[in-house]
Structures are given as structure tokens and as C-alpha cells.
Coordinates of C-alpha atoms in Angstrom, one line a residue:
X81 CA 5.5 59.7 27.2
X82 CA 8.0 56.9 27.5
X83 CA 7.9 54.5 24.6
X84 CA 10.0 51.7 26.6
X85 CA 8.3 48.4 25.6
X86 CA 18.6 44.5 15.6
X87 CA 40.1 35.5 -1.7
X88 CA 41.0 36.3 -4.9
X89 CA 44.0 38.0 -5.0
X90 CA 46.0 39.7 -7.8
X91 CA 49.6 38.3 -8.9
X92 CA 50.6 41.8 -10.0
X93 CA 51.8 40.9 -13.6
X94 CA 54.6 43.4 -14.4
X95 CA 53.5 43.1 -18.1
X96 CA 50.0 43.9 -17.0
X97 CA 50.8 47.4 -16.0
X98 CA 53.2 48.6 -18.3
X99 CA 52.9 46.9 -21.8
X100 CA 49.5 46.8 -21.2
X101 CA 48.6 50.4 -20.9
X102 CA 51.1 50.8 -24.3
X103 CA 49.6 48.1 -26.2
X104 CA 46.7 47.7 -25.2
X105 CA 44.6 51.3 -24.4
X106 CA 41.2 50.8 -25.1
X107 CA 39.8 53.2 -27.9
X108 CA 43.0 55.1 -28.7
X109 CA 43.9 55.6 -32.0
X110 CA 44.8 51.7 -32.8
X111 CA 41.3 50.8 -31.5
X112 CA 40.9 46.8 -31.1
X113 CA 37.6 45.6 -32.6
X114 CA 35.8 45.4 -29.1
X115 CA 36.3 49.2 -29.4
X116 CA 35.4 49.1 -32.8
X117 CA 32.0 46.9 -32.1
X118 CA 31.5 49.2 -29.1
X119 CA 31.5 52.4 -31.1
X120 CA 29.2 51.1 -33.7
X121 CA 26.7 49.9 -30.6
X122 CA 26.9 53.6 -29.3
X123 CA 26.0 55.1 -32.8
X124 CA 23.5 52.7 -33.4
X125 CA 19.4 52.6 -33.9
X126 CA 18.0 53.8 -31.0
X127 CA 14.7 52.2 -29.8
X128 CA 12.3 54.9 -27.9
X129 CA 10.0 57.5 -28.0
X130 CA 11.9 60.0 -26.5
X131 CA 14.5 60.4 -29.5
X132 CA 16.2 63.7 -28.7
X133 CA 16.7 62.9 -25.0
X134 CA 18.2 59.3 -26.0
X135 CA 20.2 60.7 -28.7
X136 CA 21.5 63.3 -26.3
X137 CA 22.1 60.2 -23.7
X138 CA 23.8 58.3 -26.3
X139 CA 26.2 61.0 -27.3
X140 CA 26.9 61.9 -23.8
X141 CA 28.0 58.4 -22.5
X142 CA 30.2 57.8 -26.2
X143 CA 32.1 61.3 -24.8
X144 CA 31.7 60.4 -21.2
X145 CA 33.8 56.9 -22.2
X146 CA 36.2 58.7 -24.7
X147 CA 35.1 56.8 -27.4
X148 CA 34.1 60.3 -29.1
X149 CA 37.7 61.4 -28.6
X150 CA 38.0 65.4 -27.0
X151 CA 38.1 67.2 -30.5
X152 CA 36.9 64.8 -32.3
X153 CA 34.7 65.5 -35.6
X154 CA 30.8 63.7 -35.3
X155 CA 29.6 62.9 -38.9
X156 CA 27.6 64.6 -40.8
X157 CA 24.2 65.6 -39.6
X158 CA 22.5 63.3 -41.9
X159 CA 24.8 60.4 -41.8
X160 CA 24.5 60.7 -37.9
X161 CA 20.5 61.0 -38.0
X162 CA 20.3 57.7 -40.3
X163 CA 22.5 55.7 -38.5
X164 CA 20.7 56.5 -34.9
X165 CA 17.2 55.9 -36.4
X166 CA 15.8 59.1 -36.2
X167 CA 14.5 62.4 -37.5
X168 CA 17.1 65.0 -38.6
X169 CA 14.6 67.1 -35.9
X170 CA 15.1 65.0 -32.6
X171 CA 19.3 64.8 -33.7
X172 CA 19.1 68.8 -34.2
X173 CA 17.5 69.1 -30.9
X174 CA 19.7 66.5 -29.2
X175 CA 22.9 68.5 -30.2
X176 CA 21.9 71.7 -29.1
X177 CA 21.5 70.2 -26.0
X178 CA 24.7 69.1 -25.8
X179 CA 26.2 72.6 -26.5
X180 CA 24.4 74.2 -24.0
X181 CA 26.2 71.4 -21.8
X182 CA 29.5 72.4 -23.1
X183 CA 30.2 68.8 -24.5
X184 CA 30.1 69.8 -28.2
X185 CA 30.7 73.1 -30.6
X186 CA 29.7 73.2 -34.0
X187 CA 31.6 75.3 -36.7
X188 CA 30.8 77.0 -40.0
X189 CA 32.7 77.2 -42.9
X190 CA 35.1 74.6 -45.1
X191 CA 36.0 72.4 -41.7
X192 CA 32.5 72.9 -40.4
X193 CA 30.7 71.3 -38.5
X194 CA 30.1 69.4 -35.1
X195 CA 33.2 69.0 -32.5
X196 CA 33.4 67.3 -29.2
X197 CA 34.5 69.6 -26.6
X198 CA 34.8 67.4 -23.4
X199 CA 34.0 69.4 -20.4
X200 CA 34.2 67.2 -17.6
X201 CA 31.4 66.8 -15.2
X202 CA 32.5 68.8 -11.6
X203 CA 32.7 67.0 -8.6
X204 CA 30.1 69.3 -6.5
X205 CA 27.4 68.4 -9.5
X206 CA 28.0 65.0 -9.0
X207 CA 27.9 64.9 -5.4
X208 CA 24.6 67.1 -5.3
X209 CA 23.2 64.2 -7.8
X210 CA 24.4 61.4 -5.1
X211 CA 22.5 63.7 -2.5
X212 CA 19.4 62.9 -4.3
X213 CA 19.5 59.3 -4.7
X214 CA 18.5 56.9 -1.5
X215 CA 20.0 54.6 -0.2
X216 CA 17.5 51.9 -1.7
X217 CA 17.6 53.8 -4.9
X218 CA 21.6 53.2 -4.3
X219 CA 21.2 49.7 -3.8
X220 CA 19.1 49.0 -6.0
X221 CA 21.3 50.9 -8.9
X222 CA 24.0 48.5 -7.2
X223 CA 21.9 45.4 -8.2
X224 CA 21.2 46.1 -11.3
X225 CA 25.6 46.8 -12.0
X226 CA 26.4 44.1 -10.1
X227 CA 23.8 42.0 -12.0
X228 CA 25.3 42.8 -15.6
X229 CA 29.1 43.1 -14.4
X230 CA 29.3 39.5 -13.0
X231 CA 27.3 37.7 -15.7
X232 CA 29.8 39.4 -18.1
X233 CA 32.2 38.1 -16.3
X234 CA 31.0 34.8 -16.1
X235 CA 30.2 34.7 -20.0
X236 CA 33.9 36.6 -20.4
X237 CA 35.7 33.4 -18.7
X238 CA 34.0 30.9 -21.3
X239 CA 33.7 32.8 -24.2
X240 CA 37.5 35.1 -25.0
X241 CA 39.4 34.5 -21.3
X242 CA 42.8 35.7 -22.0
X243 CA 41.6 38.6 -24.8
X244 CA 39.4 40.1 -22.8
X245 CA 41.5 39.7 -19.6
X246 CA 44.5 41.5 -21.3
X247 CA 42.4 44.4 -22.0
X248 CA 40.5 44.5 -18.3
X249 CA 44.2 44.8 -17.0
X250 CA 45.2 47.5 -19.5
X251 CA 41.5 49.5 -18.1
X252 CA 43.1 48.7 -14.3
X253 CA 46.2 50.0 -15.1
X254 CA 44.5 52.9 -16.4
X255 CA 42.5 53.7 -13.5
X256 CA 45.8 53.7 -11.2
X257 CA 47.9 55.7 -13.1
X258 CA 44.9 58.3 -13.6
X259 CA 45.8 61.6 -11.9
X260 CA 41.8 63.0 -11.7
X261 CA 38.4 61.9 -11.0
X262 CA 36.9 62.2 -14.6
X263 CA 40.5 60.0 -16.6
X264 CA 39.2 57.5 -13.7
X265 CA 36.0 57.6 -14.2
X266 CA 36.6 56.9 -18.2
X267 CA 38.6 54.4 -17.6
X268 CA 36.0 51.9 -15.5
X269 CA 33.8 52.7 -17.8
X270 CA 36.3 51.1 -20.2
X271 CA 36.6 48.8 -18.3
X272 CA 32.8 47.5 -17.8
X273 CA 32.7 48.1 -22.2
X274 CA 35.3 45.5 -22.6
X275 CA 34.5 43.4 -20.1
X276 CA 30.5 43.1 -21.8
X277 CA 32.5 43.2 -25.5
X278 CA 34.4 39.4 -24.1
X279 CA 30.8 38.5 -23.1
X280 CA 29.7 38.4 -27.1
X281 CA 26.3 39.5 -26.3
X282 CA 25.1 42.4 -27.9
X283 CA 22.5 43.0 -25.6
X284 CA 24.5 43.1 -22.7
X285 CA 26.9 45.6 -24.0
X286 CA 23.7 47.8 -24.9
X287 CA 22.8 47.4 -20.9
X288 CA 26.2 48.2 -20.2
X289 CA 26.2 51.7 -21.5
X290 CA 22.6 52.3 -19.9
X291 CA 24.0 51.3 -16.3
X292 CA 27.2 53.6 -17.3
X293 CA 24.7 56.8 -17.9
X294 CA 22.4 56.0 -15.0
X295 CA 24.7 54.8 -12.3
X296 CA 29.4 54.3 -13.3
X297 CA 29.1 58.0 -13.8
X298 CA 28.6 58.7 -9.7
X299 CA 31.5 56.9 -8.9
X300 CA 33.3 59.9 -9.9
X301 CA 32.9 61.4 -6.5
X302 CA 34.9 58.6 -5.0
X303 CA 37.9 58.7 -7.9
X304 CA 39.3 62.0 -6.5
X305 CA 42.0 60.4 -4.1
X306 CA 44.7 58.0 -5.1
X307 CA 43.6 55.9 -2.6
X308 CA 40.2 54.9 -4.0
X309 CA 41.3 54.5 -7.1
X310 CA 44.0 52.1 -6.7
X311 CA 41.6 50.0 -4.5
X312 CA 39.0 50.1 -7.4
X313 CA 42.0 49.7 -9.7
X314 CA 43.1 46.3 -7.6
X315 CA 39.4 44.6 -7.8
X316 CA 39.7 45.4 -11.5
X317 CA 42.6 43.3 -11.4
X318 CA 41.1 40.4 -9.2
X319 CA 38.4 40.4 -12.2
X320 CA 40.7 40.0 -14.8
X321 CA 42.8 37.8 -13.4
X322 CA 39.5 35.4 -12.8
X323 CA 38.5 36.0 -16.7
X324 CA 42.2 34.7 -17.2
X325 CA 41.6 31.7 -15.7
X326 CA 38.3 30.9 -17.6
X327 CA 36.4 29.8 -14.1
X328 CA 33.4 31.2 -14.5
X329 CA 32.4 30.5 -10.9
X330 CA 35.7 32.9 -10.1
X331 CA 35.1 35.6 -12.3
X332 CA 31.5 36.0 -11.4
X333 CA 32.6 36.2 -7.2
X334 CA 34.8 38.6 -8.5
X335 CA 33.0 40.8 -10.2
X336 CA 30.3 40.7 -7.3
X337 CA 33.4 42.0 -5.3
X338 CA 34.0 44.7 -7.4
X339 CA 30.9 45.9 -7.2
X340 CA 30.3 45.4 -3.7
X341 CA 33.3 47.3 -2.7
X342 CA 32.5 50.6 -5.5
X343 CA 29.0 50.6 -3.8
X344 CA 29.8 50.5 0.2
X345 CA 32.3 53.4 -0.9
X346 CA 29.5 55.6 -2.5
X347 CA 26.9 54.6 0.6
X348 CA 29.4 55.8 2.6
X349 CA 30.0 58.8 0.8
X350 CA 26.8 59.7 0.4
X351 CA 26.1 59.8 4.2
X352 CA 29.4 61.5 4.9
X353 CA 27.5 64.7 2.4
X354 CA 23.9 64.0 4.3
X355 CA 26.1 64.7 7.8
X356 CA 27.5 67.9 6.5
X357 CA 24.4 69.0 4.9
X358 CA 22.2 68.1 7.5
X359 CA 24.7 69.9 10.5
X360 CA 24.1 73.2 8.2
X361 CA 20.8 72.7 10.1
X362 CA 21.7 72.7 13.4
X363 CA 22.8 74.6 16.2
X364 CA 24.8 71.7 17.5
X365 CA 27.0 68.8 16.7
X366 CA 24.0 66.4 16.3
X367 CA 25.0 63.1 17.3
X368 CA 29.0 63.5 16.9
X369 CA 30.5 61.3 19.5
X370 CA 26.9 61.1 21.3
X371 CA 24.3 58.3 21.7
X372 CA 22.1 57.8 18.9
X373 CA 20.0 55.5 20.5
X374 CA 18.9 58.6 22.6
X375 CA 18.5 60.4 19.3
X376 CA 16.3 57.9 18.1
X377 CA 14.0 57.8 21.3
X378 CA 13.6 61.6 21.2
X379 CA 12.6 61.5 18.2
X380 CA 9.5 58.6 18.3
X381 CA 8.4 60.4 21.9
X382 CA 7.9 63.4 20.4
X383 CA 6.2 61.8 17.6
X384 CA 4.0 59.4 19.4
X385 CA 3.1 62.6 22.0
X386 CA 1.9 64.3 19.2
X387 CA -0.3 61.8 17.6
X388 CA -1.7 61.2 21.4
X389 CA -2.8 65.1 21.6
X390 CA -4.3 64.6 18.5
X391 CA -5.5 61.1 19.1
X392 CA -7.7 62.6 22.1
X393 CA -9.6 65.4 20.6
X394 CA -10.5 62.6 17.8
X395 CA -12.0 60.1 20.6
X396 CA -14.3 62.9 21.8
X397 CA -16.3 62.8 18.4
X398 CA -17.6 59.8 19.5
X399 CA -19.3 61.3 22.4
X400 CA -23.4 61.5 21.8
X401 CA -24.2 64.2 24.3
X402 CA -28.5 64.8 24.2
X403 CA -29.5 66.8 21.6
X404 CA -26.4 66.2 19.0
X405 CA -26.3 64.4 16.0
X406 CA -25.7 60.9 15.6
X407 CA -21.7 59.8 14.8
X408 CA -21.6 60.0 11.1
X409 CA -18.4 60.0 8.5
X410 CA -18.9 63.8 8.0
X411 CA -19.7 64.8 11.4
X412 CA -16.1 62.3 12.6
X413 CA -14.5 64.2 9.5
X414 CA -15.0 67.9 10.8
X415 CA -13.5 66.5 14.1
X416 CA -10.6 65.0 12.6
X417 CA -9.9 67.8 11.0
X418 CA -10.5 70.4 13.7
X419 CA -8.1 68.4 15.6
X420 CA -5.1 68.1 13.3
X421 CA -5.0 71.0 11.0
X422 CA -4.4 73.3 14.0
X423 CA -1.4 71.2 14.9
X424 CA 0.3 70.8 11.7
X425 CA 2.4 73.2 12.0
X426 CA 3.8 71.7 15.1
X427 CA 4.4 67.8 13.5
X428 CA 8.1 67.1 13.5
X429 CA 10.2 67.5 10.4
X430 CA 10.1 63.8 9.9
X431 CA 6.5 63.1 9.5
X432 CA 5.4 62.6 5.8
X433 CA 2.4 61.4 6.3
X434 CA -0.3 61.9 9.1
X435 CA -4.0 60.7 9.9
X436 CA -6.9 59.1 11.6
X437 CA -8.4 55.4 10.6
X438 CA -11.2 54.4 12.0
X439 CA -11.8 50.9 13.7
X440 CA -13.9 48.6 10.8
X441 CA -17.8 49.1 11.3
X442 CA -17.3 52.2 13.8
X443 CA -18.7 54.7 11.5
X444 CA -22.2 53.8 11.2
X445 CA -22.3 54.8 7.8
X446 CA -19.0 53.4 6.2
X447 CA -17.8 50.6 7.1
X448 CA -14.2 51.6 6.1
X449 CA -13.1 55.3 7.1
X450 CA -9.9 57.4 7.3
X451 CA -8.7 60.9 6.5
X452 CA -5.5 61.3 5.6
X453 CA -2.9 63.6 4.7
X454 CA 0.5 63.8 2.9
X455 CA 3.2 66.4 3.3
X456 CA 3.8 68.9 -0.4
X457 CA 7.3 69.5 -1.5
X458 CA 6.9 72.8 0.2
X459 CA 6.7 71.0 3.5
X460 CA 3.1 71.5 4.2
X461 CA 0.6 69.4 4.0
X462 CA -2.4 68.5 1.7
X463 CA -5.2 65.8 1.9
X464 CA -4.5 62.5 0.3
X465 CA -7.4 61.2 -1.8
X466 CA -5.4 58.0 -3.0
X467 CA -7.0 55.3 -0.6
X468 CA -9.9 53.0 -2.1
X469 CA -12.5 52.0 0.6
X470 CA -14.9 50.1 -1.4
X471 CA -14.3 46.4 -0.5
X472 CA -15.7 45.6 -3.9
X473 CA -13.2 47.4 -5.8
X474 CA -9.7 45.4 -6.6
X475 CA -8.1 48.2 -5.4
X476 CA -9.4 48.3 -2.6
X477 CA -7.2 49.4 1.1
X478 CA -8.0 46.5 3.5
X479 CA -6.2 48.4 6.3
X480 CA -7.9 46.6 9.2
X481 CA -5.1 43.6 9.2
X482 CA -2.3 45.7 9.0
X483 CA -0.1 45.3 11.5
X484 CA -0.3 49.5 12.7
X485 CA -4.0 49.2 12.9
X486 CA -3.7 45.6 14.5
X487 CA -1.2 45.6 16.9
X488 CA -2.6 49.0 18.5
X489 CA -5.8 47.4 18.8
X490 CA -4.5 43.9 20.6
X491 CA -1.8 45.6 23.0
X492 CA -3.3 49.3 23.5
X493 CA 0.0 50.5 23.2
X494 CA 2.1 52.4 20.2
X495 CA 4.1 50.6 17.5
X496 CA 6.1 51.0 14.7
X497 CA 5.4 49.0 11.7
X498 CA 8.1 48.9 9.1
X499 CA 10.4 48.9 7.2
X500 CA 8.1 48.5 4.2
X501 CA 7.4 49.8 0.5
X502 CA 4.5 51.7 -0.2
X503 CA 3.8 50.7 -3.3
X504 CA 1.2 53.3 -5.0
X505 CA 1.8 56.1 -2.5
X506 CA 5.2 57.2 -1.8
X507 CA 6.9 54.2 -3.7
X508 CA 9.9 53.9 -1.3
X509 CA 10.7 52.7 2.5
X510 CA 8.2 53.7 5.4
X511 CA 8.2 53.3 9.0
X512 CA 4.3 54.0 10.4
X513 CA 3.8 54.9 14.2
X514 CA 0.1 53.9 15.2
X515 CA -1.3 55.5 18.3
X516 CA -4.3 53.5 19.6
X517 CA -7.4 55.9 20.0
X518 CA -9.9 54.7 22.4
X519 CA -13.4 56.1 23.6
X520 CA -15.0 54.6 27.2
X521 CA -12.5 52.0 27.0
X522 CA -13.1 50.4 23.3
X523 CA -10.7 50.5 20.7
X524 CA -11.9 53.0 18.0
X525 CA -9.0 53.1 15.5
X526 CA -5.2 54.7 15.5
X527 CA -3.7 58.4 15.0
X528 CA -1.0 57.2 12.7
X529 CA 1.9 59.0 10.9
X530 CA 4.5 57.8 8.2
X531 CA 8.2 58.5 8.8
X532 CA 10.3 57.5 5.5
X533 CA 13.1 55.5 6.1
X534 CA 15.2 58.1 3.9
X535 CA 14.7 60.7 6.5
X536 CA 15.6 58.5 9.7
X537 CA 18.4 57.8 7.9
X538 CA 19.0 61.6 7.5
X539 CA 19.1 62.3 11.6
X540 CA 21.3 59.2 11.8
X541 CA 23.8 60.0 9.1
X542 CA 26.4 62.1 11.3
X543 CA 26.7 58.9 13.5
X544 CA 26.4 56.3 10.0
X545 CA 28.8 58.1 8.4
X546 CA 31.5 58.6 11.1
X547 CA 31.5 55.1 12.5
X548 CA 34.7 53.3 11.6
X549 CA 32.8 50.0 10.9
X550 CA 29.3 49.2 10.7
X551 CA 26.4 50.6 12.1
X552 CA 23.0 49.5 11.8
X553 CA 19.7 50.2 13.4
X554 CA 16.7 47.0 13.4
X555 CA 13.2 47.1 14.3
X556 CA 11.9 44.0 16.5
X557 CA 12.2 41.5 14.0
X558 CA 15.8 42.2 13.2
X559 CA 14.9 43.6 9.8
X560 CA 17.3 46.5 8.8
X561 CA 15.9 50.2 9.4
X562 CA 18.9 52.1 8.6
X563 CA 22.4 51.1 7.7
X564 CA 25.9 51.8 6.6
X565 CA 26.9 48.8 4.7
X566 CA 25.9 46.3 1.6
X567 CA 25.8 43.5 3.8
X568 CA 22.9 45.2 6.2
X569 CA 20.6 46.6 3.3
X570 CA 17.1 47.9 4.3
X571 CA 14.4 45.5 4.8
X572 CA 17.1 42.6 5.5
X573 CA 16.7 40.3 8.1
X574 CA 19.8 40.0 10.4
X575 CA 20.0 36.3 11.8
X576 CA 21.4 36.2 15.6
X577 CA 25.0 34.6 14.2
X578 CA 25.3 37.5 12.3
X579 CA 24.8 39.9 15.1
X580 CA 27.0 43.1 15.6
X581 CA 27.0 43.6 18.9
X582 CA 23.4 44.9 19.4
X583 CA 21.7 46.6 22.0
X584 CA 18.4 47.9 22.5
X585 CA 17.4 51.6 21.7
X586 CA 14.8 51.6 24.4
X587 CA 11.0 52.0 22.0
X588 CA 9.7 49.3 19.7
X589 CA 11.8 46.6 20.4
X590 CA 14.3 48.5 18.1
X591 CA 18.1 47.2 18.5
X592 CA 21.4 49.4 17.4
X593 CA 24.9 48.1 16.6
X594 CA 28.1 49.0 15.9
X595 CA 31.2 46.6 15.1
X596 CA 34.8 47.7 13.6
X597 CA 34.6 45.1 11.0
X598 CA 34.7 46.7 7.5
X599 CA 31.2 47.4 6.0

């Protein structure tokens, strides 16, 4: 079935690199009271109900950052306990998770107790972590570091300029004379401490070392080569440089730079892993130097074929031969059922979600109807309970506006509706195929299935991830399906000025492009 129908630069201070480094190493042995102030925030009262996993967090981020210096001593149990808040129990607990993570040892007798032993974190576990993310998780992790690094920034350039910019350059200088992934990844974390520490605010250092455990410490995976790290090292510089100045307009473009550049790398990285995971999978070099627009047209036919079959079997229900009950929503149920279940087995991998809503009023007995199911984490699938159908309840799912039951209905053709978040179901970015179901020639609802955006992006990533520039896939209304780069995030609109050099795939109005400009 065919499916035919979008500069700062740096100045390169000598002094910065090499007195800097000497004179100015962040929490080395003649620590400057940023690092001081910084230490005191890590050890500090904790505020959540969680205590042993926090502490454990805590702990883990003061070692990750080298403020807990490799084989340094951690104070006594009960000073420790007191001064995070919490029960002797949860710190107990805390620290014997940290041994069996290698990061500490604790000793018996006269020079007893507990030592950090810094293993650092291996490449392949942080890569396998990056695997899990999406790429709106990504993005959003991105806000929320870009967020905090160019307001600290900002407040940097008003509040201790040259201070704070001395010691940014001394955490730059760091990161390009580093020689592994894990002394780089230490010292950007550095970095974003003492850039938060010229900020003054307490609260935003506190944030600081939250976004360092949740998000700096994937960056890892792109510090193994020199190259990354002196780029990473050089918008370091361009920050510090802007701090220097005391423009806070400056600083804050810069650090938005920063950030922009760290998190196009790891998008990029991250679909480079997908492509090689995902050609473990196949027989054949999916998509290498081939067309992915044909990709993406296989795909949606053999979805929309699929939901067709099914779509079929569901209209006969409606059929009142002599002698058989009236339609009812039990009777249209065991038909639904009848006609999907078998098939199932057959759905392509990409479908997550798969069922049959009824038309408003068709069902003589509810107004509102649908049966629907959701595919397991074993890959099959089970029946999805979660919609509301009683218009009198606030929760209630109005699904005869949307636009997959609507546009079906006003065009008797297929669509794609999406991208957008289901909020309450899968909580991340959908695409819905509707298949218009019709008996004697009256709309009677859609055969409909969900496709998450994660897993288009999956098929796509071998062509993403090899194109030199960007590459980016719309639906109709130019908003961004799938993508390679910051500056085309999912759900964005792309205006026509902005265009790169789109075609069309050839189903739903869906346009592809590719440019060599950097991402």
C-alpha cells in the first residue's frame, strides 16, 4: 500500500597555561577557599529521604571531582554522620556501598579506618549508560547544564571576574594537558565548581554538584581523544576569558557555547553506539551509504498494511446479519481482539503501542470505546487499562479531536500524528499512525499504533550518525522527528529560512535533510 500523499575567541594567555596550572590547581594541597567552601558544601546536611543513596551520591561526586583526594582518609564515622545530617545507619550503609564500588577501603587497627581508593569509572560502563538515555532525556539533561553553567557565568562576571577567571583557565589548562578520559573528566568538573564558587550563591553550587552526578560525568566518553578535549578545553577558555571581562552578556553566550558544543558531541556519540549496536542486528549494512528516505517508507507501509488487515476484520463487527446480536462494547471487544491478538506476533519491532477506537456514539452502549494495548519489556504485549472514558471524570481521554482520530475521519486516508509527549502513558516522544476503519462507507473509528520517536531514531541512527553535517527528518508541519544536532531538537519547528536542503520522504508529508554545516 503506497503511503504517497521538514565569536568569542580565546587570546591564548601564555600565563594562563603554565603558571596557571602551578599556582593555581584547584583542590590540591594549597586549596583556595572556593575549594575550601566547595568541600564543606559536599560534606554538608543532606536534605532527603533517601539518606544512604544520597550520602553514597555525595561521596561519589566529592571522589569523582578529586576533592576526596585518591588515598585520602574520610573522618571519623561519627564526625562524618553528624556533619551530613544523618543516622550513623544510612552513612554505614552508604559506605559499604561504596566499597563494593571499589571507590573506598576501610582499615582496622591504629591507622584505621575509611580510605578513598579511586577506581575510575570504565569507558564501556559509561557508554552502556549513554545507550540508555534518549535523545530528549539528552537534551533535556543539556538544558538543565546549560541553564546553571551560563547563569554562573553571568553572576561570575559581576560578582569576582578576574578571581574566578584565573582559576577557569587553570581548570582549561587542566583538561588539555590531561592524558585520560577520567583526569579530564575531573577537571570540567572543576571547572563547573569554580565557576558556580565566583557565582556566590550557595544554592547554585549545590545544583552544580547534582548536574555533575546526573549528567558532567557522561562526558567522559567523549574525553578519550586529544582532540575532544582540547576543543572542550578551548570553550573553557572562551568562558573564562568572558568572566575576565566582567560582561555578563558575554560570559552567559559563552557558556551557552560551551555547552552547546559538549552536548552535540555526546548526541553524536551516542548515535555513533546505537549504529553499532543496532547493525549487531542485522544481516546487512542498514542504511550505510543508502537512502533513508526509502528506509523510512518501508517502514510506515508495512506498518499502515498491518493496521489495514487488522482494521478489516474490525469493520465486520459491525455487520448485523439476522439472527445475531445487536453491536454492543463486549460483543465489538471479542472482535477486536479476535482480530489483533492473532497478529501480534507479526507487528513490526517498532510498534509500542497498538489498538482500535471507536468513532464517538458508534457503540450503542458507550459513547466512548477503545481497546488498547502496550508492548512489556519482554517485547510482547499486554492490555492497557490506563485510558478514562467517562466524560465526567477530570481525567477523562477526549480522543475524538485528536488529530489521528480526526484527520482519518475528514480525508479517509492514513496519518501520522506527532511528534508529541504522552504525558501519563509512556512519558516520552510518540509518533501515532491512524488507519481509518470504515463499514458501508461510514467512518467507524481508526486501527492506530504508537511508534516512539526513540525507536525511529534507532533505524535512522547508522545514517544520523555517519552524516558529516546535519541530518534531520520533519513531519508536515516542519516540526523535528528525528535529528543529529542541538539546533534541530525534537518537537522544533524549522522555519523555511532555516531550511537544510529538504526533500520529501514520499508518506505523510514527511521532509528529510542533510547539509555539511556543523551540527
Amino acid at each position: 500500500m503506497s503511503l504517497a500523499a521538514t565569536s568569542t575567541g580565546s587570546d591564548d594567555r601564555p600565563r594562563s597555561a603554565a603558571a596557571g596550572i602551578d599556582a593555581l590547581r584547584p583542590f590540591d594541597g594549597r586549596a583556595t577557599a572556593a575549594a575550601a567552601a566547595t568541600k564543606r558544601v559536599l560534606l554538608g546536611r543532606l536534605h532527603t529521604e533517601d539518606a544512604a543513596s544520597a550520602v553514597a551520591r555525595r561521596l561519589r561526586t566529592a571522589i569523582g571531582l578529586g576533592v576526596l583526594a585518591n588515598g585520602e582518609k574520610l573522618p571519623r564515622e561519627i564526625d562524618l554522620a553528624r556533619q551530613l545530617g544523618v543516622t550513623a545507619f544510612s552513612l554505614r550503609e552508604a559506605l559499604g556501598t561504596l566499597r563494593a564500588e571499589g571507590l573506598i577501603v576501610t582499615r582496622v587497627g591504629k591507622n584505621g579506618g575509611s580510605y578513598v581508593a579511586h577506581t575510575p569509572v570504565g569507558d564501556a560502563v559509561v557508554g552502556e549508560e549513554l545507550l540508555r538515555w534518549s535523545a530528549t532525556e539528552l537534551r533535556d539533561l543539556g538544558d538543565w547544564r546549560a541553564a546553571l553553567t551560563t547563569y554562573a557565568a553571568w553572576l561570575a562576571a559581576r560578582r569576582d571576574p578576574v578571581v574566578t577567571a584565573d582559576r577557569l583557565l587553570a581548570c582549561a589548562a587542566e583538561l588539555a594537558a590531561a592524558t585520560g578520559a577520567a583526569e579530564g573528566r575531573r577537571a570540567m568538573g572543576r571547572f563547573h565548581v569554580e565557576l558556580s564558587a565566583g557565582a556566590q550563591s550557595m544554592r547554585l553550587t549545590r545544583a552544580e554538584l547534582v548536574a555533575h552526578e546526573e549528567f558532567d560525568w557522561l562526558v567522559q566518553v567523549l574525553l578519550r581523544g586529544p582532540v575532544h578535549r582540547r576543543v572542550i578545553a578551548g570553550k573553557m577558555r572562551m568562558v573564562a576569558d568572558a568572566v575576565r571581562s566582567g560582561d555578563p552578556a558575554q560570559s552567559w553566550a559563552a557558556g551557552q557555547m560551551m555547552v552547546s558544543c559538549v552536548v552535540t558531541e555526546l548526541l553524536r556519540t551516542r548515535l555513533q553506539l546505537i549504529a553499532l549496536q543496532y547493525a549487531k542486528t542485522r544481516d546487512d549494512d542498514l542504511l550505510g551509504d543508502g537512502d533513508p528516505a526509502a528506509e523510512i517508507r518501508t517502514v510506515f507501509e508495512r506498518v499502515v498494511g498491518q493496521l489495514d488487515e487488522m482494521g478489516r476484520d474490525v469493520a465486520a463487527a459491525f455487520d448485523q446479519p439476522l439472527g445475531r446480536q445487536p453491536l454492543s462494547a463486549q460483543l465489538l471487544g471479542a472482535e477486536v481482539a479476535r482480530s489483533v491478538l492473532p497478529r501480534m506476533s507479526q507487528l513490526d519491532d517498532l510498534v509500542y503501542g497498538l489498538g482500535f477506537m471507536a468513532e464517538v456514539g458508534v457503540v450503542p452502549d458507550a459513547q466512548y470505546w477503545l481497546e488498547w494495548w502496550q508492548r512489556a519489556a519482554d517485547g510482547t504485549f499486554d492490555r492497557d487499562f490506563r485510558h478514562e472514558l467517562d466524560p465526567s471524570r477530570d481525567d477523562f481521554y477526549e480522543y475524538g479531536s485528536k488529530g489521528y482520530m480526526a484527520r482519518p475521519r475528514e480525508t479517509g486516508e492514513p496519518t501520522a500524528m506527532g511528534p508529541y509527549i504522552d504525558h501519563g502513558g509512556v512519558d516520552d516522544y510518540l509518533v501515532t499512525v491512524s488507519m481509518p476503519v470504515q463499514h458501508d462507507g461510514s467512518f467507524v473509528g481508526i486501527m492506530a499504533a504508537d511508534i516512539r520517536v526513540a525507536d525511529l531514531e534507532r533505524v535512522l541512527s547508522p545514517w544520523l550518525a555517519r552524516a558529516n553535517g546535519i541530518g534531520v527528518v520533519l513531519n508536515a508541519e516542519r516540526r523535528v522527528l528525528v535529528s543529529n544536532s542541538v539546533r534541530f531538537e525534537v518537537g522544533d519547528v524549522v522555519p523555511p529560512e532555516a531550511d537544510p536542503g529538504l526533500t520529501e520522504v514520499g508518506c505523510f508529508g514527511w521532509l528529510i535533510g542533510r547539509t555539511a554545516d556543523a551540527p
